[in-house]
């Protein structure tokens, strides 16, 4: 079974620039999450999708972050404009519906904002 | 949101059993307890999940007392490759209330 795919793996941008991350979840997984993990901290949930609908985006900084999951499969997370404090690893995870807690994570995208 | 408290770090020698305890005093009736492992430069990986009493799989055991206000992850006979950060999460089947990772416990296995 193929795992969660993310791209790019690394990205370096300057502040005020825009960036987008892509995630392809495990086939058949209805639930998709985006997390932000700052160095030395645990992952912080940004947004949760169920199919192509948003379940929770309460911790997503909506003035600069946006996410979509068209057709309930792939998802993109965008930051516009980026700030220095956005430097982090952005993790995507997916889960089958109805199963408590077993999320499958991708390798993440490491973003550096200069 | 049922937050959790874990030790920041632990050291253990190879071959020993390691027990990591997590406190979750505000756990709700429909919350499960889930543990993840994370190696550097990788996403977290699911280890084990339970609701009450004891759960065991090929990797670890999870002990949950009757009041469910804490849980203990037990790793038998650790090896150097078990050096990682271990996260305890509590939450329900759906929704975002199971998605607070905290800072985790950094386990270092010493030869």
XYZ file of N, CA and C in Angstrom:
675
model
N 0.860 -1.200 0.000
C 0.000 0.000 0.000
C 0.889 1.239 0.000
N 0.666 2.147 -0.954
C 1.453 3.364 -1.007
C 1.081 4.254 0.166
N 2.094 4.990 0.659
C 1.854 5.870 1.792
C 1.389 7.231 1.348
N 1.365 8.153 2.293
C 0.990 9.532 2.010
C 2.169 10.212 1.314
N 1.890 10.843 0.186
C 2.933 11.515 -0.575
C 2.827 13.014 -0.385
N 3.986 13.663 -0.248
C 4.017 15.119 -0.135
C 5.105 15.666 -1.040
N 4.858 16.864 -1.547
C 5.904 17.547 -2.303
C 5.700 19.055 -2.192
N 6.788 19.824 -2.289
C 8.156 19.356 -2.342
C 8.619 18.873 -0.966
N 9.772 18.303 -0.857
C 10.304 17.893 0.439
C 10.951 19.069 1.162
N 11.517 19.974 0.385
C 12.173 21.140 0.965
C 11.819 22.369 0.132
N 11.723 23.513 0.819
C 11.427 24.753 0.132
C 12.042 25.896 0.912
N 12.754 26.753 0.214
C 13.331 27.949 0.822
C 12.769 29.149 0.082
N 12.185 30.083 0.819
C 11.643 31.299 0.211
C 12.002 32.484 1.082
N 11.783 33.668 0.530
C 11.983 34.869 1.320
C 10.636 35.308 1.890
N 10.721 36.055 2.980
C 9.475 36.525 3.591
C 8.697 37.361 2.582
N 7.384 37.275 2.734
C 6.413 37.948 1.870
C 6.178 37.214 0.541
N 6.960 36.173 0.286
C 6.689 35.378 -0.906
C 5.564 34.387 -0.617
N 5.098 33.728 -1.655
C 4.046 32.717 -1.525
C 4.639 31.336 -1.733
N 3.959 30.342 -1.145
C 4.419 28.956 -1.294
C 3.206 28.039 -1.213
N 3.314 26.904 -1.887
C 2.233 25.918 -1.851
C 2.812 24.529 -1.653
N 2.080 23.738 -0.879
C 2.478 22.359 -0.607
C 1.372 21.437 -1.102
N 1.787 20.279 -1.548
C 0.839 19.321 -2.100
C 0.863 18.023 -1.313
N -0.318 17.403 -1.171
C -0.427 16.145 -0.444
C -1.347 15.194 -1.205
N -0.910 13.963 -1.348
C -1.743 12.904 -1.921
C -1.929 11.835 -0.851
N -3.114 11.707 -0.285
C -3.319 10.765 0.821
C -3.365 9.320 0.346
N -3.427 8.413 1.283
C -3.590 7.005 0.955
C -4.951 6.814 0.295
N -4.965 6.008 -0.741
C -6.194 5.800 -1.493
C -7.324 5.306 -0.596
N -8.456 5.969 -0.720
C -9.623 5.563 0.056
C -9.749 6.238 1.410
N -8.743 6.974 1.823
C -8.814 7.666 3.110
C -9.629 8.947 2.968
N -10.722 9.010 3.699
C -11.617 10.146 3.565
C -11.151 11.364 4.363
N -10.407 11.124 5.431
C -9.998 12.219 6.308
C -8.560 12.624 6.014
N -8.337 13.910 5.901
C -7.003 14.442 5.610
C -6.718 15.592 6.550
N -5.481 15.630 7.053
C -5.055 16.659 7.987
C -3.792 17.348 7.464
N -3.685 18.621 7.800
C -2.436 19.351 7.652
C -1.984 19.795 9.044
N -0.697 19.560 9.319
C -0.091 19.968 10.574
C 1.107 20.872 10.294
N 1.399 21.710 11.270
C 2.625 22.489 11.274
C 3.476 22.026 12.458
N 4.745 21.687 12.185
C 5.615 21.266 13.282
C 6.853 22.156 13.307
N 6.906 22.996 14.320
C 8.055 23.855 14.537
C 9.122 23.061 15.276
N 10.371 23.330 14.991
C 11.490 22.578 15.563
C 11.376 22.495 17.088
N 11.425 21.254 17.600
C 11.390 21.048 19.043
C 9.999 20.954 19.633
N 8.975 21.078 18.785
C 7.599 21.011 19.268
C 6.870 19.855 18.600
N 5.735 19.518 19.169
C 4.893 18.511 18.548
C 4.105 19.106 17.394
N 3.581 18.262 16.523
C 2.771 18.770 15.412
C 1.533 19.496 15.920
N 1.205 20.582 15.244
C 0.017 21.377 15.569
C -0.942 21.303 14.396
N -2.181 20.904 14.686
C -3.170 20.781 13.629
C -3.512 22.140 13.035
N -3.499 22.221 11.703
C -3.932 23.433 11.018
C -5.352 23.282 10.488
N -5.623 22.154 9.831
C -6.925 21.969 9.214
C -7.201 20.483 9.029
N -8.475 20.123 9.153
C -8.919 18.757 8.938
C -10.031 18.745 7.892
N -9.895 17.862 6.906
C -10.913 17.660 5.883
C -11.570 16.292 6.059
N -12.850 16.240 5.776
C -13.558 14.974 5.648
C -14.096 14.976 4.221
N -13.536 14.074 3.377
C -13.760 14.142 1.936
C -13.334 15.540 1.467
N -14.187 16.327 0.853
C -13.733 17.642 0.412
C -14.291 18.765 1.265
N -14.847 18.415 2.425
C -15.375 19.421 3.336
C -14.462 19.651 4.525
N -14.442 20.887 5.015
C -13.614 21.237 6.169
C -14.336 20.867 7.464
N -13.652 20.075 8.316
C -14.206 19.696 9.608
C -13.776 20.689 10.680
N -12.499 21.081 10.622
C -11.964 21.982 11.633
C -10.826 22.774 11.031
N -10.937 24.075 11.053
C -9.840 24.949 10.626
C -9.627 26.052 11.651
N -9.959 25.764 12.898
C -9.913 26.775 13.939
C -8.499 27.269 14.233
N -7.469 26.485 13.929
C -6.098 26.899 14.197
C -5.365 27.312 12.927
N -6.071 27.460 11.865
C -5.457 27.902 10.607
C -5.445 29.428 10.555
N -4.261 30.042 10.425
C -4.193 31.517 10.324
C -4.761 31.965 8.974
N -6.016 32.221 8.947
C -6.728 32.403 7.673
C -6.344 33.677 6.936
N -5.648 34.585 7.606
C -5.239 35.795 6.890
C -4.109 35.494 5.908
N -3.410 34.376 6.117
C -2.296 34.068 5.223
C -2.268 32.624 4.748
N -2.948 31.742 5.449
C -2.969 30.325 5.086
C -4.310 29.973 4.450
N -4.251 29.120 3.434
C -5.464 28.572 2.848
C -5.199 27.129 2.447
N -6.253 26.339 2.418
C -6.127 24.943 2.024
C -7.377 24.514 1.299
N -7.189 23.583 0.400
C -8.339 23.038 -0.310
C -8.106 21.568 -0.596
N -9.196 20.867 -0.781
C -9.131 19.454 -1.110
C -10.217 19.194 -2.156
N -9.853 19.474 -3.377
C -10.781 19.310 -4.477
C -11.015 17.829 -4.747
N -12.264 17.471 -4.994
C -12.653 16.101 -5.346
C -12.376 15.113 -4.223
N -12.079 15.624 -3.038
C -11.915 14.742 -1.888
C -10.709 13.844 -1.917
N -9.693 14.193 -2.723
C -8.498 13.336 -2.774
C -7.284 14.187 -2.403
N -6.576 14.711 -3.416
C -5.385 15.517 -3.159
C -5.751 16.811 -2.439
N -4.735 17.369 -1.781
C -4.947 18.632 -1.080
C -3.736 19.534 -1.269
N -3.983 20.835 -1.248
C -2.894 21.806 -1.271
C -3.048 22.766 -0.097
N -1.930 23.152 0.459
C -1.858 24.150 1.522
C -1.022 25.301 1.002
N -1.533 26.507 1.119
C -0.835 27.670 0.608
C -0.587 28.676 1.714
N 0.550 29.342 1.620
C 0.877 30.432 2.527
C 1.169 31.662 1.668
N 0.445 32.758 1.972
C 0.618 33.967 1.184
C 0.168 35.185 1.971
N 1.069 36.064 2.379
C 2.519 36.009 2.228
C 3.175 35.292 3.408
N 4.333 34.712 3.196
C 5.012 33.979 4.266
C 5.715 34.938 5.222
N 5.782 34.514 6.483
C 6.515 35.241 7.511
C 7.650 34.353 8.028
N 8.588 34.985 8.710
C 9.724 34.219 9.243
C 9.247 33.082 10.154
N 8.203 33.366 10.947
C 7.735 32.368 11.909
C 7.007 31.191 11.273
N 6.831 31.234 9.957
C 6.218 30.100 9.263
C 7.233 29.004 8.961
N 8.500 29.251 9.257
C 9.520 28.221 9.058
C 9.195 27.027 9.941
N 9.002 25.877 9.298
C 8.545 24.690 10.026
C 8.479 23.531 9.040
N 8.132 22.365 9.558
C 7.814 21.229 8.702
C 6.295 21.134 8.614
N 5.793 21.005 7.408
C 4.353 20.891 7.198
C 4.046 19.438 6.857
N 3.276 18.842 7.729
C 2.957 17.416 7.625
C 1.528 17.224 7.152
N 1.351 16.273 6.292
C 0.026 15.855 5.847
C -0.216 14.448 6.382
N -1.424 14.194 6.818
C -1.783 12.865 7.310
C -3.162 12.497 6.797
N -3.406 11.196 6.680
C -4.739 10.757 6.269
C -5.199 9.603 7.141
N -6.485 9.390 7.153
C -7.085 8.383 8.015
C -8.373 7.900 7.383
N -8.674 6.614 7.590
C -9.958 6.113 7.101
C -11.058 6.609 8.029
N -12.210 6.806 7.520
C -13.325 7.292 8.324
C -13.707 6.282 9.387
N -14.059 6.781 10.535
C -14.629 5.923 11.563
C -13.633 5.160 12.383
N -12.346 5.274 12.066
C -11.362 4.556 12.867
C -10.659 5.583 13.742
N -10.730 5.417 15.024
C -10.204 6.417 15.929
C -8.697 6.459 15.882
N -8.150 7.606 15.563
C -6.773 7.922 15.871
C -5.660 7.385 15.018
N -5.860 6.410 14.136
C -4.717 5.866 13.420
C -4.493 6.677 12.157
N -3.710 7.723 12.297
C -3.369 8.574 11.174
C -2.075 8.099 10.539
N -1.996 8.233 9.238
C -0.801 7.883 8.485
C -0.196 9.182 7.967
N 1.041 9.421 8.332
C 1.686 10.682 8.012
C 2.603 10.557 6.796
N 2.679 11.650 6.059
C 3.661 11.756 5.002
C 5.001 12.204 5.562
N 6.012 12.326 4.697
C 7.355 12.702 5.161
C 7.493 14.169 5.526
N 6.544 14.986 5.088
C 6.583 16.404 5.412
C 7.334 17.247 4.392
N 7.060 18.538 4.446
C 7.783 19.533 3.645
C 8.450 20.495 4.617
N 9.748 20.595 4.516
C 10.474 21.515 5.391
C 10.551 22.871 4.719
N 9.933 23.880 5.326
C 9.906 25.232 4.788
C 10.844 26.128 5.593
N 11.694 26.827 4.886
C 12.557 27.825 5.504
C 12.220 29.178 4.893
N 11.864 30.121 5.756
C 11.549 31.470 5.307
C 12.688 32.392 5.740
N 13.317 33.024 4.786
C 14.470 33.896 5.076
C 14.073 35.364 5.108
N -10.989 19.958 24.861
C -9.768 19.366 24.326
C -8.997 18.763 25.487
N -8.837 17.433 25.475
C -8.166 16.732 26.561
C -6.679 16.812 26.337
N -5.984 17.705 27.051
C -4.541 17.825 26.883
C -3.843 16.772 27.713
N -2.583 16.561 27.383
C -1.814 15.502 28.022
C -0.531 16.053 28.594
N 0.014 15.345 29.590
C 1.284 15.692 30.206
C 2.180 14.473 30.198
N 3.382 14.643 29.655
C 4.354 13.548 29.588
C 5.707 14.070 30.073
N 6.602 13.159 30.503
C 7.974 13.605 30.809
C 8.628 14.107 29.530
N 9.473 15.102 29.680
C 10.119 15.688 28.510
C 11.120 14.726 27.891
N 11.858 14.005 28.748
C 12.867 13.095 28.230
C 13.077 11.915 29.165
N 13.612 10.837 28.574
C 13.962 9.639 29.334
C 15.164 8.987 28.675
N 16.009 8.382 29.491
C 17.130 7.604 28.977
C 16.962 6.162 29.413
N 17.411 5.235 28.578
C 17.343 3.822 28.933
C 18.492 3.093 28.258
N 18.949 2.000 28.895
C 19.957 1.167 28.265
C 19.302 0.159 27.343
N 20.038 -0.247 26.359
C 19.552 -1.283 25.443
C 19.129 -2.521 26.213
N 18.050 -3.143 25.750
C 17.597 -4.384 26.354
C 16.660 -4.214 27.526
N 16.531 -2.986 28.025
C 15.636 -2.756 29.150
C 14.214 -2.486 28.677
N 13.285 -2.648 29.595
C 11.902 -2.285 29.333
C 11.724 -0.809 29.696
N 11.034 -0.081 28.835
C 10.806 1.339 29.076
C 9.314 1.591 29.235
N 8.972 2.334 30.263
C 7.582 2.714 30.505
C 7.459 4.226 30.475
N 6.626 4.736 29.611
C 6.387 6.171 29.501
C 4.937 6.427 29.918
N 4.772 7.261 30.931
C 3.435 7.541 31.447
C 2.932 8.890 30.965
N 1.663 8.918 30.659
C 1.001 10.129 30.176
C -0.202 10.418 31.072
N -0.328 11.670 31.502
C -1.484 12.076 32.304
C -2.493 12.789 31.426
N -3.741 12.417 31.577
C -4.832 13.065 30.814
C -6.052 13.135 31.714
N -5.999 14.052 32.681
C -7.026 14.137 33.715
C -8.403 14.488 33.179
N -8.459 15.177 32.038
C -9.751 15.630 31.518
C -10.287 14.747 30.391
N -9.850 13.519 30.346
C -10.280 12.627 29.278
C -11.790 12.455 29.320
N -12.408 12.475 28.134
C -13.853 12.336 28.033
C -14.252 10.877 27.830
N -15.517 10.604 28.052
C -16.017 9.239 28.003
C -15.746 8.562 26.662
N -15.864 9.309 25.566
C -15.701 8.692 24.247
C -14.292 8.863 23.680
N -13.348 9.299 24.504
C -11.977 9.503 24.042
C -11.190 8.193 24.032
N -10.408 7.998 22.990
C -9.425 6.931 22.934
C -8.052 7.512 23.286
N -7.107 6.633 23.611
C -5.731 7.029 23.908
C -4.838 6.429 22.834
N -4.061 7.284 22.201
C -3.242 6.854 21.068
C -1.804 7.321 21.267
N -0.881 6.477 20.918
C 0.545 6.813 21.010
C 1.181 6.771 19.628
N 2.040 7.776 19.402
C 2.777 7.863 18.157
C 4.277 7.939 18.466
N 5.060 7.520 17.473
C 6.521 7.574 17.547
C 7.003 8.444 16.395
N 7.984 9.294 16.654
C 8.513 10.124 15.580
C 10.036 10.123 15.592
N 10.613 9.743 14.454
C 12.056 9.821 14.250
C 12.372 11.161 13.595
N 13.611 11.621 13.730
C 13.996 12.890 13.083
C 13.757 12.850 11.578
N 13.246 13.935 11.069
C 12.999 14.123 9.629
C 11.936 13.171 9.070
N 11.105 12.639 9.949
C 9.996 11.798 9.498
C 8.706 12.254 10.164
N 7.575 11.870 9.554
C 6.296 12.118 10.199
C 6.053 11.124 11.316
N 5.169 11.442 12.255
C 4.855 10.493 13.327
C 4.294 9.189 12.781
N 4.518 8.123 13.540
C 4.020 6.801 13.147
C 3.189 6.220 14.281
N 2.021 5.736 13.956
C 1.113 5.140 14.932
C 1.763 3.923 15.593
N 1.674 3.866 16.933
C 2.199 2.711 17.656
C 1.066 1.849 18.164
N 0.168 2.441 18.950
C -0.839 1.646 19.628
C -1.981 2.551 20.070
N -3.141 1.963 20.242
C -4.317 2.718 20.679
C -5.159 1.852 21.602
N -5.768 2.504 22.598
C -6.622 1.748 23.509
C -7.697 2.621 24.118
N -8.659 1.960 24.742
C -9.734 2.679 25.434
C -9.670 2.412 26.938
N -9.488 1.156 27.322
C -9.354 0.824 28.738
C -8.566 -0.467 28.898
N -8.169 -0.760 30.089
C -7.388 -1.939 30.503
C -6.073 -2.028 29.737
N -5.824 -3.139 29.070
C -4.515 -3.354 28.450
C -4.676 -3.721 26.984
N -3.801 -3.154 26.183
C -3.742 -3.488 24.768
C -2.300 -3.855 24.446
N -2.111 -4.897 23.666
C -0.761 -5.309 23.286
C -0.717 -5.596 21.804
N 0.347 -5.132 21.154
C 0.604 -5.519 19.767
C 2.048 -5.956 19.638
N 2.520 -6.111 18.439
C 3.865 -6.647 18.226
C 4.960 -5.656 18.627
N 4.585 -4.416 18.853
C 5.569 -3.380 19.138
C 5.574 -2.962 20.608
N 4.384 -2.835 21.196
C 4.287 -2.247 22.529
C 3.049 -2.739 23.248
N 2.971 -2.351 24.530
C 1.758 -2.566 25.322
C 1.299 -1.228 25.858
N 0.010 -1.121 26.039
C -0.590 0.104 26.568
C -1.443 -0.283 27.766
N -1.124 0.320 28.908
C -1.845 0.042 30.141
C -2.679 1.270 30.513
N -3.964 1.047 30.736
C -4.878 2.135 31.076
C -5.630 1.737 32.341
N -5.479 2.516 33.423
C -6.181 2.174 34.662
C -7.672 2.440 34.535
N -8.423 1.988 35.523
C -9.881 2.074 35.457
C -10.387 3.517 35.327
N -9.710 4.462 35.985
C -10.194 5.853 35.902
C -9.784 6.542 34.595
N -8.920 5.927 33.838
C -8.476 6.412 32.511
C -7.819 7.781 32.551
N -7.398 8.249 33.698
C -6.785 9.577 33.783
C -5.302 9.552 33.458
N -4.781 8.378 33.224
C -3.393 8.258 32.790
C -3.273 7.002 31.926
N -2.147 6.883 31.259
C -1.864 5.666 30.506
C -0.354 5.478 30.469
N 0.071 4.234 30.275
C 1.492 3.938 30.239
C 1.815 3.127 28.998
N 2.722 3.650 28.214
C 3.235 2.937 27.052
C 4.433 2.127 27.506
N 4.434 0.840 27.219
C 5.537 -0.022 27.608
C 6.215 -0.578 26.362
N 7.525 -0.326 26.287
C 8.325 -0.832 25.173
C 9.261 -1.901 25.721
N 9.087 -3.148 25.324
C 9.918 -4.222 25.865
C 11.289 -4.271 25.201
N 12.315 -4.429 25.973
C 13.663 -4.676 25.457
C 14.014 -3.695 24.334
N 14.162 -2.434 24.699
C 14.421 -1.399 23.694
C 15.787 -1.590 23.050
N 15.890 -1.129 21.814
C 17.149 -1.129 21.087
C 17.476 0.300 20.690
N 18.663 0.502 20.139
C 19.077 1.852 19.742
C 18.086 2.469 18.762
N 17.468 1.649 17.939
C 16.537 2.142 16.929
C 15.221 2.645 17.524
N 15.016 2.440 18.810
C 13.817 2.969 19.476
C 14.013 4.401 19.953
N 15.203 4.942 19.777
C 15.447 6.341 20.116
C 14.574 7.226 19.226
N 13.684 7.979 19.857
C 12.688 8.752 19.112
C 11.909 9.611 20.103
N 10.988 10.389 19.574
C 10.044 11.129 20.413
C 8.716 10.383 20.400
N 8.136 10.210 21.572
C 6.883 9.472 21.718
C 5.795 10.440 22.193
N 4.677 10.450 21.463
C 3.569 11.347 21.764
C 2.349 10.556 22.224
N 1.702 11.097 23.237
C 0.441 10.557 23.729
C -0.674 11.516 23.334
N -1.739 10.983 22.751
C -2.883 11.808 22.370
C -4.151 11.177 22.916
N -5.115 12.008 23.258
C -6.434 11.505 23.613
C -7.472 12.201 22.750
N -8.518 11.473 22.378
C -9.553 12.075 21.568
C -10.535 11.049 21.068
N -11.578 11.554 20.423
C -12.657 10.700 19.964
C -12.454 10.191 18.553
N -13.489 9.568 18.019
C -13.404 8.909 16.722
C -13.301 9.920 15.601
N -14.067 10.970 15.692
C -14.041 11.965 14.627
C -13.812 13.337 15.232
N -13.541 14.275 14.402
C -13.356 15.629 14.883
C -11.918 15.907 15.256
N -11.642 17.126 15.568
C -10.273 17.558 15.796
C -9.841 17.423 17.240
N -10.661 16.869 18.104
C -10.296 16.862 19.516
C -9.293 15.789 19.874
N -8.811 15.018 18.899
C -7.788 14.024 19.202
C -6.447 14.420 18.623
N -6.255 15.679 18.358
C -5.124 16.052 17.536
C -4.179 17.020 18.214
N -4.074 16.927 19.547
C -3.125 17.756 20.264
C -1.952 16.893 20.659
N -0.804 17.115 20.022
C 0.350 16.261 20.230
C 1.184 16.644 21.445
N 1.167 17.866 21.885
C 2.053 18.264 22.966
C 3.507 18.208 22.519
N 4.430 18.190 23.479
C 5.858 18.180 23.138
C 6.449 16.779 23.151
N 5.701 15.796 23.656
C 6.164 14.424 23.612
C 7.274 14.123 24.596
N 7.695 12.856 24.606
C 8.804 12.379 25.439
C 9.931 11.926 24.531
N 11.085 12.549 24.725
C 12.249 12.159 23.924
C 12.958 11.017 24.626
N 12.888 9.819 24.024
C 13.546 8.641 24.573
C 14.898 8.454 23.901
N 15.927 8.339 24.722
C 17.267 8.053 24.212
C 17.695 6.696 24.742
N 17.995 5.791 23.834
C 18.469 4.462 24.221
C 19.992 4.451 24.129
N 20.599 4.044 25.238
C 22.055 4.085 25.365
C 22.625 2.681 25.199
N 23.719 2.555 24.447
C 24.292 1.217 24.259
C 24.828 0.631 25.566
